[in-house]
């Protein structure tokens, strides 16, 4: 569906009503504010295909595990962020006929996601079965400044008739998760109430006792004048509504403003929840739609000031990257250290809304550069707070002495994933968590997290690696057996190069931190050692493993081998595959995939990206040229890493192709799965593709490094980053690089290996060619 949405720099625009694409559009036009989010379902009734979705961050349900064959060590449940009360609903009846776009003729349909100001707009003309024609204009947003508030303005104009409009704003808690394991419903009603122009419903999860209260209030205008028609109340199980009936003439416009608050027991005392939620909705109503919209627009303008990327000369690329940044900013704001980022954000149910290694490997770099330090620090704290559970998790699998294995998927620190080849074997995730600590310290220069919390995490992860490695007397080396690397198209392999590499890197980094703490703050180190019962012979053991780790290589080809047996596989390139086989995960048996040489996502290349300073250009190029043609990129996390490395080795065309694929993955539905939700975490990878790829940004020895190159198709590219107090607007063309420091803090940096000093509020210009 390439370019199904119109190309535009700031908006996603869908023109024409195509019911068959509706679920894809519901994902694309999703809204959120970090605390709640929703798919772009219609306000009015819709009987066509739709995945209704409203989600409250952190409110989840431990759905009992369902597997074909139980294995010891599997978790009891898979946590799911719950579909919660549908709060957007407004039933419309036109002369007693229900407005339902699946049952009437629709023209001039247009849906617009305004990313600059953060709202969703929809307009259409509908002709109902009785011939009555109405024009509808709906606008809604989820407030970035008032975390509980969502607002809708819904206008109906009578085009060819006079008659009765019946409008019923409602709240409906009769919702299901389509991924429920046993077709159970997850909510019970605890209380509800409706009175004229106001209603609320409070639900409680059947397990864990999360309470969510949703309250609505509304106002009507007819031709711009406030009206207050008599209201009929309706209540049923988990459902409340108000109905008003208004007689209108042809050309009259009836507008309903619906103000909703969603609050949960995660933030408010249970006894106060209803009162507070009703108050919040009523304050929103008092302040009014226009004022709230203005707040919204201001808040987004601030977000864009800090995180925008501007690409001139390529609208498709521009729209792609803004869409990615928009989705990321509406998924996670970093204000609550108990929250994290699910792979689909608030745009769908797949992956249960849990936390994956995606956060550390992909999202942290984005938030490090585009948000205050606190935001990425909170993501690190999230893992620190779950360290105890990670130690328990490792213990269940037979590890000991404080070794930690962070879960593959989690909501509260407990493992939720239940496929042995991933749950028990895809252990490289542990390394990503360690690397994120390094990344934070390296980027910000702030060591407070490291010393107070980070080292404890590093020690526990290093302990895991030390116990997970086996000494092979045959090889006279340490090996790591039975793993799944980032490439999930091979399972239970021995010596996945990436896993061996990140394991040793973690132990080495931990040793470095211990050394530096020993030099500077010996007392803190002693306290930590006694807290975690650290023995100095652990240091000797780690050093020994690091020194004697086995890394599979193919000396003839001069490449790192993805795993011991990789070269035994039949070597075929993706370009030689019949197109009808792609994506292979939708066309081949799993067995065939596992035996093939095709790589789902960056694996060896993921490692080279993380540790590129250790390799010369020729080595990077050899590995890239070997692995890229074998990679099918069937994980959205893959093309961005390939973009960065292609840019690094000067394969500019490849870098551009991969970038487009990454940035428009959902907009163009590349992997034919956008209807399940957007690939939110990989959107951060798209940002990395521009900033680390085309911008060549790195931080080495406390210095910001830029090695920009611009794809042929682009006139200029600019991105905003925050770096150690400076806010930099970095703009490059083929000929020049301009860096405007928008804050007072000066910085040192280097461009194509030349050093510069940039004053606070200063401007630096560098000739590139
Ligand atoms: C990828 C994993 C990723 C997960 C969630 C899978 O398809 O292979 O690396 O963590 O999706 O995004």
PDB file of N, CA and C in Angstrom, residues 432-519:
ATOM      1  N   UNK A 432      21.857  -6.096  26.517  1.00  0.00           N
ATOM      2  CA  UNK A 432      21.332  -4.793  26.077  1.00  0.00           C
ATOM      3  C   UNK A 432      21.066  -3.903  27.288  1.00  0.00           C
ATOM      4  N   UNK A 433      20.643  -4.544  28.381  1.00  0.00           N
ATOM      5  CA  UNK A 433      20.334  -3.770  29.591  1.00  0.00           C
ATOM      6  C   UNK A 433      21.625  -3.192  30.190  1.00  0.00           C
ATOM      7  N   UNK A 434      22.689  -4.005  30.133  1.00  0.00           N
ATOM      8  CA  UNK A 434      23.990  -3.506  30.601  1.00  0.00           C
ATOM      9  C   UNK A 434      24.497  -2.399  29.672  1.00  0.00           C
ATOM     10  N   UNK A 435      24.336  -2.616  28.383  1.00  0.00           N
ATOM     11  CA  UNK A 435      24.860  -1.645  27.416  1.00  0.00           C
ATOM     12  C   UNK A 435      24.140  -0.295  27.566  1.00  0.00           C
ATOM     13  N   UNK A 436      22.852  -0.349  27.906  1.00  0.00           N
ATOM     14  CA  UNK A 436      22.087   0.899  28.054  1.00  0.00           C
ATOM     15  C   UNK A 436      22.658   1.745  29.194  1.00  0.00           C
ATOM     16  N   UNK A 437      23.166   1.071  30.212  1.00  0.00           N
ATOM     17  CA  UNK A 437      23.762   1.816  31.333  1.00  0.00           C
ATOM     18  C   UNK A 437      25.000   2.556  30.823  1.00  0.00           C
ATOM     19  N   UNK A 438      25.811   1.808  30.066  1.00  0.00           N
ATOM     20  CA  UNK A 438      27.008   2.420  29.471  1.00  0.00           C
ATOM     21  C   UNK A 438      26.610   3.593  28.573  1.00  0.00           C
ATOM     22  N   UNK A 439      25.604   3.366  27.756  1.00  0.00           N
ATOM     23  CA  UNK A 439      25.142   4.374  26.803  1.00  0.00           C
ATOM     24  C   UNK A 439      24.740   5.665  27.527  1.00  0.00           C
ATOM     25  N   UNK A 440      24.002   5.480  28.613  1.00  0.00           N
ATOM     26  CA  UNK A 440      23.543   6.640  29.393  1.00  0.00           C
ATOM     27  C   UNK A 440      24.745   7.421  29.940  1.00  0.00           C
ATOM     28  N   UNK A 441      25.687   6.685  30.531  1.00  0.00           N
ATOM     29  CA  UNK A 441      26.843   7.351  31.141  1.00  0.00           C
ATOM     30  C   UNK A 441      27.688   8.012  30.048  1.00  0.00           C
ATOM     31  N   UNK A 442      27.879   7.284  28.962  1.00  0.00           N
ATOM     32  CA  UNK A 442      28.705   7.791  27.873  1.00  0.00           C
ATOM     33  C   UNK A 442      28.083   9.045  27.264  1.00  0.00           C
ATOM     34  N   UNK A 443      26.772   9.053  27.133  1.00  0.00           N
ATOM     35  CA  UNK A 443      26.123  10.190  26.468  1.00  0.00           C
ATOM     36  C   UNK A 443      25.999  11.393  27.405  1.00  0.00           C
ATOM     37  N   UNK A 444      25.570  11.116  28.626  1.00  0.00           N
ATOM     38  CA  UNK A 444      25.271  12.253  29.516  1.00  0.00           C
ATOM     39  C   UNK A 444      26.475  12.670  30.362  1.00  0.00           C
ATOM     40  N   UNK A 445      27.395  11.744  30.591  1.00  0.00           N
ATOM     41  CA  UNK A 445      28.508  12.040  31.494  1.00  0.00           C
ATOM     42  C   UNK A 445      28.090  11.919  32.957  1.00  0.00           C
ATOM     43  N   UNK A 446      26.821  11.612  33.187  1.00  0.00           N
ATOM     44  CA  UNK A 446      26.313  11.529  34.560  1.00  0.00           C
ATOM     45  C   UNK A 446      26.578  10.127  35.116  1.00  0.00           C
ATOM     46  N   UNK A 447      27.408  10.078  36.182  1.00  0.00           N
ATOM     47  CA  UNK A 447      27.740   8.755  36.736  1.00  0.00           C
ATOM     48  C   UNK A 447      26.928   8.436  37.979  1.00  0.00           C
ATOM     49  N   UNK A 448      26.031   9.353  38.359  1.00  0.00           N
ATOM     50  CA  UNK A 448      25.341   9.118  39.626  1.00  0.00           C
ATOM     51  C   UNK A 448      24.494   7.843  39.556  1.00  0.00           C
ATOM     52  N   UNK A 449      23.823   7.633  38.437  1.00  0.00           N
ATOM     53  CA  UNK A 449      23.017   6.418  38.324  1.00  0.00           C
ATOM     54  C   UNK A 449      23.914   5.182  38.405  1.00  0.00           C
ATOM     55  N   UNK A 450      25.036   5.282  37.706  1.00  0.00           N
ATOM     56  CA  UNK A 450      25.945   4.137  37.619  1.00  0.00           C
ATOM     57  C   UNK A 450      26.380   3.680  39.011  1.00  0.00           C
ATOM     58  N   UNK A 451      26.812   4.656  39.816  1.00  0.00           N
ATOM     59  CA  UNK A 451      27.354   4.286  41.121  1.00  0.00           C
ATOM     60  C   UNK A 451      26.255   3.914  42.121  1.00  0.00           C
ATOM     61  N   UNK A 452      25.136   4.622  42.006  1.00  0.00           N
ATOM     62  CA  UNK A 452      24.078   4.362  42.995  1.00  0.00           C
ATOM     63  C   UNK A 452      23.292   3.085  42.673  1.00  0.00           C
ATOM     64  N   UNK A 453      23.037   2.867  41.374  1.00  0.00           N
ATOM     65  CA  UNK A 453      22.164   1.739  40.984  1.00  0.00           C
ATOM     66  C   UNK A 453      22.794   0.823  39.927  1.00  0.00           C
ATOM     67  N   UNK A 454      23.422   1.449  38.941  1.00  0.00           N
ATOM     68  CA  UNK A 454      23.823   0.719  37.738  1.00  0.00           C
ATOM     69  C   UNK A 454      24.789  -0.412  38.000  1.00  0.00           C
ATOM     70  N   UNK A 455      25.783  -0.165  38.869  1.00  0.00           N
ATOM     71  CA  UNK A 455      26.794  -1.193  39.097  1.00  0.00           C
ATOM     72  C   UNK A 455      26.181  -2.463  39.693  1.00  0.00           C
ATOM     73  N   UNK A 456      25.183  -2.268  40.525  1.00  0.00           N
ATOM     74  CA  UNK A 456      24.530  -3.438  41.117  1.00  0.00           C
ATOM     75  C   UNK A 456      23.880  -4.296  40.012  1.00  0.00           C
ATOM     76  N   UNK A 457      23.282  -3.610  39.052  1.00  0.00           N
ATOM     77  CA  UNK A 457      22.671  -4.330  37.926  1.00  0.00           C
ATOM     78  C   UNK A 457      23.773  -5.025  37.127  1.00  0.00           C
ATOM     79  N   UNK A 458      24.859  -4.301  36.873  1.00  0.00           N
ATOM     80  CA  UNK A 458      25.950  -4.859  36.058  1.00  0.00           C
ATOM     81  C   UNK A 458      26.559  -6.104  36.705  1.00  0.00           C
ATOM     82  N   UNK A 459      26.745  -6.024  38.013  1.00  0.00           N
ATOM     83  CA  UNK A 459      27.333  -7.182  38.707  1.00  0.00           C
ATOM     84  C   UNK A 459      26.418  -8.399  38.556  1.00  0.00           C
ATOM     85  N   UNK A 460      25.127  -8.163  38.753  1.00  0.00           N
ATOM     86  CA  UNK A 460      24.187  -9.299  38.689  1.00  0.00           C
ATOM     87  C   UNK A 460      24.154  -9.891  37.278  1.00  0.00           C
ATOM     88  N   UNK A 461      24.210  -9.034  36.269  1.00  0.00           N
ATOM     89  CA  UNK A 461      24.185  -9.552  34.891  1.00  0.00           C
ATOM     90  C   UNK A 461      25.495 -10.268  34.578  1.00  0.00           C
ATOM     91  N   UNK A 462      26.605  -9.689  35.017  1.00  0.00           N
ATOM     92  CA  UNK A 462      27.902 -10.336  34.773  1.00  0.00           C
ATOM     93  C   UNK A 462      27.963 -11.709  35.435  1.00  0.00           C
ATOM     94  N   UNK A 463      27.397 -11.785  36.615  1.00  0.00           N
ATOM     95  CA  UNK A 463      27.366 -13.092  37.303  1.00  0.00           C
ATOM     96  C   UNK A 463      26.621 -14.113  36.447  1.00  0.00           C
ATOM     97  N   UNK A 464      25.540 -13.649  35.839  1.00  0.00           N
ATOM     98  CA  UNK A 464      24.788 -14.556  34.978  1.00  0.00           C
ATOM     99  C   UNK A 464      25.677 -15.042  33.828  1.00  0.00           C
ATOM    100  N   UNK A 465      26.348 -14.086  33.167  1.00  0.00           N
ATOM    101  CA  UNK A 465      27.174 -14.489  32.011  1.00  0.00           C
ATOM    102  C   UNK A 465      28.263 -15.473  32.429  1.00  0.00           C
ATOM    103  N   UNK A 466      28.850 -15.190  33.583  1.00  0.00           N
ATOM    104  CA  UNK A 466      29.943 -16.061  34.030  1.00  0.00           C
ATOM    105  C   UNK A 466      29.431 -17.484  34.254  1.00  0.00           C
ATOM    106  N   UNK A 467      28.199 -17.585  34.768  1.00  0.00           N
ATOM    107  CA  UNK A 467      27.667 -18.942  35.010  1.00  0.00           C
ATOM    108  C   UNK A 467      27.112 -19.580  33.736  1.00  0.00           C
ATOM    109  N   UNK A 468      26.724 -18.736  32.792  1.00  0.00           N
ATOM    110  CA  UNK A 468      26.107 -19.272  31.564  1.00  0.00           C
ATOM    111  C   UNK A 468      27.175 -19.788  30.597  1.00  0.00           C
ATOM    112  N   UNK A 469      28.399 -19.277  30.716  1.00  0.00           N
ATOM    113  CA  UNK A 469      29.475 -19.742  29.841  1.00  0.00           C
ATOM    114  C   UNK A 469      29.970 -21.104  30.352  1.00  0.00           C
ATOM    115  N   UNK A 470      30.410 -21.951  29.410  1.00  0.00           N
ATOM    116  CA  UNK A 470      30.912 -23.281  29.778  1.00  0.00           C
ATOM    117  C   UNK A 470      32.345 -23.362  29.280  1.00  0.00           C
ATOM    118  N   UNK A 471      33.194 -24.040  30.058  1.00  0.00           N
ATOM    119  CA  UNK A 471      34.558 -24.225  29.539  1.00  0.00           C
ATOM    120  C   UNK A 471      34.580 -25.485  28.675  1.00  0.00           C
ATOM    121  N   UNK A 472      34.994 -25.335  27.426  1.00  0.00           N
ATOM    122  CA  UNK A 472      35.082 -26.495  26.547  1.00  0.00           C
ATOM    123  C   UNK A 472      36.530 -26.964  26.538  1.00  0.00           C
ATOM    124  N   UNK A 473      36.756 -28.174  27.047  1.00  0.00           N
ATOM    125  CA  UNK A 473      38.160 -28.599  27.074  1.00  0.00           C
ATOM    126  C   UNK A 473      38.624 -28.952  25.666  1.00  0.00           C
ATOM    127  N   UNK A 474      37.669 -29.278  24.813  1.00  0.00           N
ATOM    128  CA  UNK A 474      38.040 -29.588  23.440  1.00  0.00           C
ATOM    129  C   UNK A 474      38.588 -28.334  22.750  1.00  0.00           C
ATOM    130  N   UNK A 475      37.883 -27.243  22.953  1.00  0.00           N
ATOM    131  CA  UNK A 475      38.320 -25.989  22.308  1.00  0.00           C
ATOM    132  C   UNK A 475      39.343 -25.253  23.173  1.00  0.00           C
ATOM    133  N   UNK A 476      39.447 -25.652  24.424  1.00  0.00           N
ATOM    134  CA  UNK A 476      40.272 -24.939  25.384  1.00  0.00           C
ATOM    135  C   UNK A 476      39.842 -23.473  25.480  1.00  0.00           C
ATOM    136  N   UNK A 477      38.565 -23.279  25.389  1.00  0.00           N
ATOM    137  CA  UNK A 477      37.997 -21.928  25.377  1.00  0.00           C
ATOM    138  C   UNK A 477      36.653 -21.972  26.110  1.00  0.00           C
ATOM    139  N   UNK A 478      36.173 -20.788  26.491  1.00  0.00           N
ATOM    140  CA  UNK A 478      34.801 -20.694  27.005  1.00  0.00           C
ATOM    141  C   UNK A 478      33.832 -20.597  25.833  1.00  0.00           C
ATOM    142  N   UNK A 479      32.706 -21.265  25.975  1.00  0.00           N
ATOM    143  CA  UNK A 479      31.685 -21.235  24.930  1.00  0.00           C
ATOM    144  C   UNK A 479      30.341 -20.898  25.588  1.00  0.00           C
ATOM    145  N   UNK A 480      29.416 -20.421  24.784  1.00  0.00           N
ATOM    146  CA  UNK A 480      28.053 -20.219  25.316  1.00  0.00           C
ATOM    147  C   UNK A 480      27.117 -21.032  24.423  1.00  0.00           C
ATOM    148  N   UNK A 481      26.524 -22.050  25.032  1.00  0.00           N
ATOM    149  CA  UNK A 481      25.781 -23.047  24.248  1.00  0.00           C
ATOM    150  C   UNK A 481      24.273 -22.812  24.330  1.00  0.00           C
ATOM    151  N   UNK A 482      23.570 -23.271  23.302  1.00  0.00           N
ATOM    152  CA  UNK A 482      22.106 -23.294  23.334  1.00  0.00           C
ATOM    153  C   UNK A 482      21.487 -21.925  23.490  1.00  0.00           C
ATOM    154  N   UNK A 483      21.722 -21.069  22.522  1.00  0.00           N
ATOM    155  CA  UNK A 483      21.137 -19.726  22.630  1.00  0.00           C
ATOM    156  C   UNK A 483      20.388 -19.366  21.347  1.00  0.00           C
ATOM    157  N   UNK A 484      19.609 -18.328  21.463  1.00  0.00           N
ATOM    158  CA  UNK A 484      19.012 -17.678  20.293  1.00  0.00           C
ATOM    159  C   UNK A 484      19.549 -16.262  20.279  1.00  0.00           C
ATOM    160  N   UNK A 485      20.164 -15.903  19.180  1.00  0.00           N
ATOM    161  CA  UNK A 485      20.693 -14.535  19.076  1.00  0.00           C
ATOM    162  C   UNK A 485      19.579 -13.585  18.683  1.00  0.00           C
ATOM    163  N   UNK A 486      19.902 -12.343  18.368  1.00  0.00           N
ATOM    164  CA  UNK A 486      18.854 -11.424  17.908  1.00  0.00           C
ATOM    165  C   UNK A 486      18.107 -11.990  16.701  1.00  0.00           C
ATOM    166  N   UNK A 487      18.824 -12.764  15.858  1.00  0.00           N
ATOM    167  CA  UNK A 487      18.178 -13.420  14.730  1.00  0.00           C
ATOM    168  C   UNK A 487      17.342 -14.589  15.231  1.00  0.00           C
ATOM    169  N   UNK A 488      16.046 -14.370  15.332  1.00  0.00           N
ATOM    170  CA  UNK A 488      15.193 -15.434  15.875  1.00  0.00           C
ATOM    171  C   UNK A 488      14.900 -16.528  14.853  1.00  0.00           C
ATOM    172  N   UNK A 489      15.502 -16.428  13.668  1.00  0.00           N
ATOM    173  CA  UNK A 489      15.310 -17.482  12.667  1.00  0.00           C
ATOM    174  C   UNK A 489      16.349 -18.605  12.814  1.00  0.00           C
ATOM    175  N   UNK A 490      17.024 -18.652  13.942  1.00  0.00           N
ATOM    176  CA  UNK A 490      17.872 -19.784  14.306  1.00  0.00           C
ATOM    177  C   UNK A 490      17.717 -19.931  15.812  1.00  0.00           C
ATOM    178  N   UNK A 491      17.433 -21.127  16.257  1.00  0.00           N
ATOM    179  CA  UNK A 491      17.279 -21.316  17.705  1.00  0.00           C
ATOM    180  C   UNK A 491      18.248 -22.371  18.200  1.00  0.00           C
ATOM    181  N   UNK A 492      18.536 -22.278  19.479  1.00  0.00           N
ATOM    182  CA  UNK A 492      19.334 -23.304  20.147  1.00  0.00           C
ATOM    183  C   UNK A 492      20.684 -23.508  19.451  1.00  0.00           C
ATOM    184  N   UNK A 493      21.297 -22.395  19.080  1.00  0.00           N
ATOM    185  CA  UNK A 493      22.599 -22.486  18.400  1.00  0.00           C
ATOM    186  C   UNK A 493      23.716 -22.333  19.435  1.00  0.00           C
ATOM    187  N   UNK A 494      24.896 -22.749  19.043  1.00  0.00           N
ATOM    188  CA  UNK A 494      26.040 -22.603  19.934  1.00  0.00           C
ATOM    189  C   UNK A 494      26.896 -21.422  19.489  1.00  0.00           C
ATOM    190  N   UNK A 495      27.348 -20.683  20.468  1.00  0.00           N
ATOM    191  CA  UNK A 495      28.287 -19.588  20.205  1.00  0.00           C
ATOM    192  C   UNK A 495      27.772 -18.572  19.198  1.00  0.00           C
ATOM    193  N   UNK A 496      26.627 -18.022  19.523  1.00  0.00           N
ATOM    194  CA  UNK A 496      26.161 -16.890  18.725  1.00  0.00           C
ATOM    195  C   UNK A 496      27.167 -15.758  18.972  1.00  0.00           C
ATOM    196  N   UNK A 497      27.793 -15.305  17.910  1.00  0.00           N
ATOM    197  CA  UNK A 497      28.903 -14.341  18.065  1.00  0.00           C
ATOM    198  C   UNK A 497      28.461 -13.131  18.873  1.00  0.00           C
ATOM    199  N   UNK A 498      27.260 -12.630  18.567  1.00  0.00           N
ATOM    200  CA  UNK A 498      26.765 -11.430  19.246  1.00  0.00           C
ATOM    201  C   UNK A 498      26.610 -11.680  20.753  1.00  0.00           C
ATOM    202  N   UNK A 499      26.056 -12.838  21.092  1.00  0.00           N
ATOM    203  CA  UNK A 499      25.830 -13.127  22.518  1.00  0.00           C
ATOM    204  C   UNK A 499      27.171 -13.260  23.252  1.00  0.00           C
ATOM    205  N   UNK A 500      28.109 -14.013  22.635  1.00  0.00           N
ATOM    206  CA  UNK A 500      29.423 -14.161  23.280  1.00  0.00           C
ATOM    207  C   UNK A 500      30.087 -12.801  23.470  1.00  0.00           C
ATOM    208  N   UNK A 501      29.901 -11.964  22.456  1.00  0.00           N
ATOM    209  CA  UNK A 501      30.555 -10.648  22.472  1.00  0.00           C
ATOM    210  C   UNK A 501      29.962  -9.768  23.581  1.00  0.00           C
ATOM    211  N   UNK A 502      28.634  -9.714  23.616  1.00  0.00           N
ATOM    212  CA  UNK A 502      28.024  -8.789  24.591  1.00  0.00           C
ATOM    213  C   UNK A 502      28.193  -9.333  26.025  1.00  0.00           C
ATOM    214  N   UNK A 503      28.296 -10.646  26.140  1.00  0.00           N
ATOM    215  CA  UNK A 503      28.532 -11.233  27.472  1.00  0.00           C
ATOM    216  C   UNK A 503      29.889 -10.757  27.996  1.00  0.00           C
ATOM    217  N   UNK A 504      30.926 -10.892  27.165  1.00  0.00           N
ATOM    218  CA  UNK A 504      32.265 -10.504  27.622  1.00  0.00           C
ATOM    219  C   UNK A 504      32.368  -8.994  27.788  1.00  0.00           C
ATOM    220  N   UNK A 505      31.705  -8.287  26.872  1.00  0.00           N
ATOM    221  CA  UNK A 505      31.740  -6.821  27.000  1.00  0.00           C
ATOM    222  C   UNK A 505      31.137  -6.412  28.354  1.00  0.00           C
ATOM    223  N   UNK A 506      30.030  -7.044  28.726  1.00  0.00           N
ATOM    224  CA  UNK A 506      29.375  -6.681  29.998  1.00  0.00           C
ATOM    225  C   UNK A 506      30.316  -6.924  31.174  1.00  0.00           C
ATOM    226  N   UNK A 507      30.963  -8.103  31.151  1.00  0.00           N
ATOM    227  CA  UNK A 507      31.859  -8.406  32.285  1.00  0.00           C
ATOM    228  C   UNK A 507      33.008  -7.395  32.329  1.00  0.00           C
ATOM    229  N   UNK A 508      33.533  -7.058  31.146  1.00  0.00           N
ATOM    230  CA  UNK A 508      34.647  -6.109  31.106  1.00  0.00           C
ATOM    231  C   UNK A 508      34.208  -4.728  31.590  1.00  0.00           C
ATOM    232  N   UNK A 509      33.039  -4.303  31.138  1.00  0.00           N
ATOM    233  CA  UNK A 509      32.549  -2.976  31.548  1.00  0.00           C
ATOM    234  C   UNK A 509      32.332  -2.952  33.062  1.00  0.00           C
ATOM    235  N   UNK A 510      31.784  -4.045  33.571  1.00  0.00           N
ATOM    236  CA  UNK A 510      31.551  -4.116  35.023  1.00  0.00           C
ATOM    237  C   UNK A 510      32.887  -3.992  35.765  1.00  0.00           C
ATOM    238  N   UNK A 511      33.894  -4.695  35.243  1.00  0.00           N
ATOM    239  CA  UNK A 511      35.220  -4.617  35.881  1.00  0.00           C
ATOM    240  C   UNK A 511      35.750  -3.183  35.824  1.00  0.00           C
ATOM    241  N   UNK A 512      35.565  -2.524  34.677  1.00  0.00           N
ATOM    242  CA  UNK A 512      36.040  -1.136  34.556  1.00  0.00           C
ATOM    243  C   UNK A 512      35.357  -0.234  35.571  1.00  0.00           C
ATOM    244  N   UNK A 513      34.051  -0.447  35.745  1.00  0.00           N
ATOM    245  CA  UNK A 513      33.318   0.417  36.682  1.00  0.00           C
ATOM    246  C   UNK A 513      33.792   0.136  38.106  1.00  0.00           C
ATOM    247  N   UNK A 514      33.994  -1.143  38.401  1.00  0.00           N
ATOM    248  CA  UNK A 514      34.482  -1.485  39.747  1.00  0.00           C
ATOM    249  C   UNK A 514      35.826  -0.789  39.992  1.00  0.00           C
ATOM    250  N   UNK A 515      36.704  -0.849  39.003  1.00  0.00           N
ATOM    251  CA  UNK A 515      38.017  -0.195  39.137  1.00  0.00           C
ATOM    252  C   UNK A 515      37.890   1.286  39.383  1.00  0.00           C
ATOM    253  N   UNK A 516      37.032   1.930  38.583  1.00  0.00           N
ATOM    254  CA  UNK A 516      36.970   3.385  38.726  1.00  0.00           C
ATOM    255  C   UNK A 516      36.322   3.762  40.054  1.00  0.00           C
ATOM    256  N   UNK A 517      35.381   2.959  40.480  1.00  0.00           N
ATOM    257  CA  UNK A 517      34.754   3.248  41.775  1.00  0.00           C
ATOM    258  C   UNK A 517      35.773   3.032  42.899  1.00  0.00           C
ATOM    259  N   UNK A 518      36.585   2.007  42.721  1.00  0.00           N
ATOM    260  CA  UNK A 518      37.621   1.703  43.690  1.00  0.00           C
ATOM    261  C   UNK A 518      38.568   2.895  43.840  1.00  0.00           C
ATOM    262  N   UNK A 519      38.914   3.505  42.689  1.00  0.00           N
ATOM    263  CA  UNK A 519      39.837   4.650  42.720  1.00  0.00           C
ATOM    264  C   UNK A 519      39.209   5.877  43.352  1.00  0.00           C
TER     265      UNK A 519
END
